[in-house]
XYZ file of C-alpha atoms in Angstrom:
177
model
C 112.919 48.673 66.248
C 116.164 48.017 64.483
C 116.244 44.550 65.913
C 112.778 43.929 65.500
C 113.031 44.758 61.408
C 115.996 42.380 61.149
C 114.248 39.578 62.892
C 110.755 40.081 60.635
C 112.992 40.170 57.657
C 114.855 36.975 58.290
C 111.567 35.352 59.588
C 110.903 36.094 55.934
C 113.938 34.683 54.667
C 115.216 37.986 53.066
C 118.564 39.364 53.125
C 119.718 42.429 54.050
C 119.996 43.367 50.173
C 117.069 41.592 49.190
C 115.004 43.146 51.604
C 116.860 46.558 50.320
C 116.415 46.050 46.947
C 112.550 45.848 46.963
C 112.188 48.672 49.235
C 114.468 51.076 46.906
C 116.618 51.857 49.742
C 120.550 51.266 50.533
C 121.483 48.285 52.140
C 123.759 50.619 54.137
C 120.784 52.026 55.232
C 118.595 49.082 56.117
C 121.973 47.873 58.278
C 122.382 50.848 60.160
C 118.594 50.753 60.488
C 118.875 47.363 62.056
C 122.207 48.430 64.198
C 119.793 51.289 65.471
C 122.473 53.499 63.941
C 119.887 55.432 61.845
C 116.366 56.558 62.205
C 114.934 56.029 58.795
C 112.316 58.372 57.622
C 108.089 57.291 58.102
C 108.710 57.047 53.520
C 111.719 54.343 54.311
C 109.527 52.429 56.992
C 106.451 52.625 54.985
C 108.730 51.022 51.578
C 110.321 48.380 53.944
C 106.582 47.630 55.554
C 105.328 47.034 52.109
C 108.034 44.600 51.402
C 107.625 43.014 55.257
C 103.782 42.788 54.187
C 102.920 44.450 57.429
C 101.423 47.418 58.478
C 103.468 50.611 59.300
C 103.147 50.996 62.892
C 103.454 46.924 63.495
C 107.120 47.459 62.998
C 106.847 49.410 66.395
C 104.403 47.213 68.366
C 105.627 46.547 71.573
C 106.149 42.075 72.248
C 104.537 42.539 75.888
C 100.965 43.940 75.880
C 100.187 45.126 79.272
C 96.314 45.289 79.524
C 96.928 48.748 81.180
C 99.398 50.876 79.524
C 100.819 53.661 80.348
C 102.972 55.911 77.441
C 104.801 58.544 79.032
C 105.421 61.705 76.670
C 108.889 61.732 76.851
C 109.130 57.684 75.794
C 106.868 58.278 72.684
C 108.770 56.184 69.588
C 108.496 60.045 67.186
C 108.775 59.718 62.945
C 109.440 61.965 60.919
C 108.682 62.363 56.863
C 111.284 62.887 55.072
C 109.740 65.778 53.062
C 106.440 66.304 53.956
C 107.289 68.341 57.306
C 105.393 66.217 58.799
C 106.425 64.386 62.962
C 103.746 61.915 64.068
C 104.529 59.952 67.989
C 102.285 57.724 69.297
C 100.400 58.695 71.979
C 99.207 55.050 72.350
C 100.855 52.090 73.521
C 101.627 50.326 70.084
C 99.540 47.217 70.160
C 95.424 46.683 70.057
C 93.213 47.181 67.853
C 93.298 51.396 68.246
C 96.653 53.389 66.930
C 97.007 57.573 68.305
C 98.988 59.878 67.221
C 99.484 63.560 67.668
C 100.847 64.707 64.513
C 102.534 68.130 64.113
C 102.668 69.725 59.868
C 104.906 72.873 59.359
C 103.890 75.102 57.482
C 103.698 74.326 53.294
C 103.446 70.561 54.657
C 101.436 67.568 53.517
C 101.544 64.385 55.102
C 102.675 62.744 51.915
C 104.076 63.634 48.596
C 100.645 61.898 46.414
C 97.862 60.327 48.609
C 97.592 57.109 49.966
C 95.480 54.424 51.783
C 95.304 51.422 54.225
C 92.658 49.702 55.273
C 91.377 51.307 58.576
C 88.983 53.753 59.369
C 90.461 57.230 60.795
C 89.378 59.609 62.453
C 91.386 63.804 62.708
C 90.948 66.247 65.702
C 92.810 69.509 64.677
C 94.436 70.454 68.114
C 95.969 74.378 67.110
C 95.637 75.813 63.426
C 93.770 74.866 60.270
C 94.310 71.477 58.597
C 93.048 70.217 55.095
C 92.081 67.459 54.636
C 92.010 65.453 51.308
C 90.448 62.177 50.559
C 89.368 60.952 47.020
C 90.748 64.386 45.639
C 88.215 66.449 47.459
C 89.426 68.827 50.082
C 87.898 69.705 53.500
C 88.707 72.816 55.581
C 89.045 71.762 59.663
C 89.858 74.671 62.010
C 91.064 74.145 65.675
C 87.933 71.403 67.711
C 87.131 70.888 64.454
C 87.301 66.940 63.014
C 87.274 64.335 59.795
C 86.467 60.819 59.936
C 86.765 58.740 57.096
C 88.183 55.525 55.260
C 91.683 55.534 54.958
C 91.245 52.971 52.201
C 90.099 56.210 50.468
C 93.259 58.180 48.855
C 94.039 60.071 51.425
C 96.793 63.006 52.542
C 96.707 65.836 54.899
C 97.829 69.517 54.037
C 98.895 72.852 55.987
C 98.810 75.531 53.168
C 99.168 78.230 55.673
C 101.555 79.714 57.681
C 101.653 78.133 61.365
C 101.920 74.749 62.223
C 99.372 72.653 63.022
C 98.990 70.045 65.144
C 96.117 67.401 65.236
C 95.583 63.993 66.953
C 94.422 61.073 64.910
C 93.136 58.002 65.772
C 92.586 54.342 63.242
C 91.896 51.631 63.745
C 92.844 48.783 62.791
C 96.413 50.118 62.971
C 97.861 50.050 59.170
C 99.641 52.852 58.086
């Protein structure tokens, strides 16, 4: 991922310092990310993607898209949130018009500090536990096996107010995190 960020930054004519300043992070962090010496948080990746004017998960796209792609569980891309206690692994291969993510939200955690939006459609399926999906300020409580579909252009986030972790699956089209 670091090489991809470096390539995108240089294609846009940005210096390392310019990208760092625009993303609100240190130049040292960007340098470490570009050299694959640091794993950036989900929030840092969102900021970098916004500066580069890209959907977040396009930073993870594979350059050579296969017609049939197998994603091995032990080879999935992992993304963590710095504060919310959420982790995502990419189930889909990282190219195409559909993104599939497996998420885990720790007790008391949230997918984002504040609801946010992106130009997609999204569906979440609870695999284990209880999940609250907040869309436009309205909370929708989901139990294991329940799903929720919504327009991701509406401000949204996922919450786990319970005492146990919740596992869920997200599909988004087009990918635009």
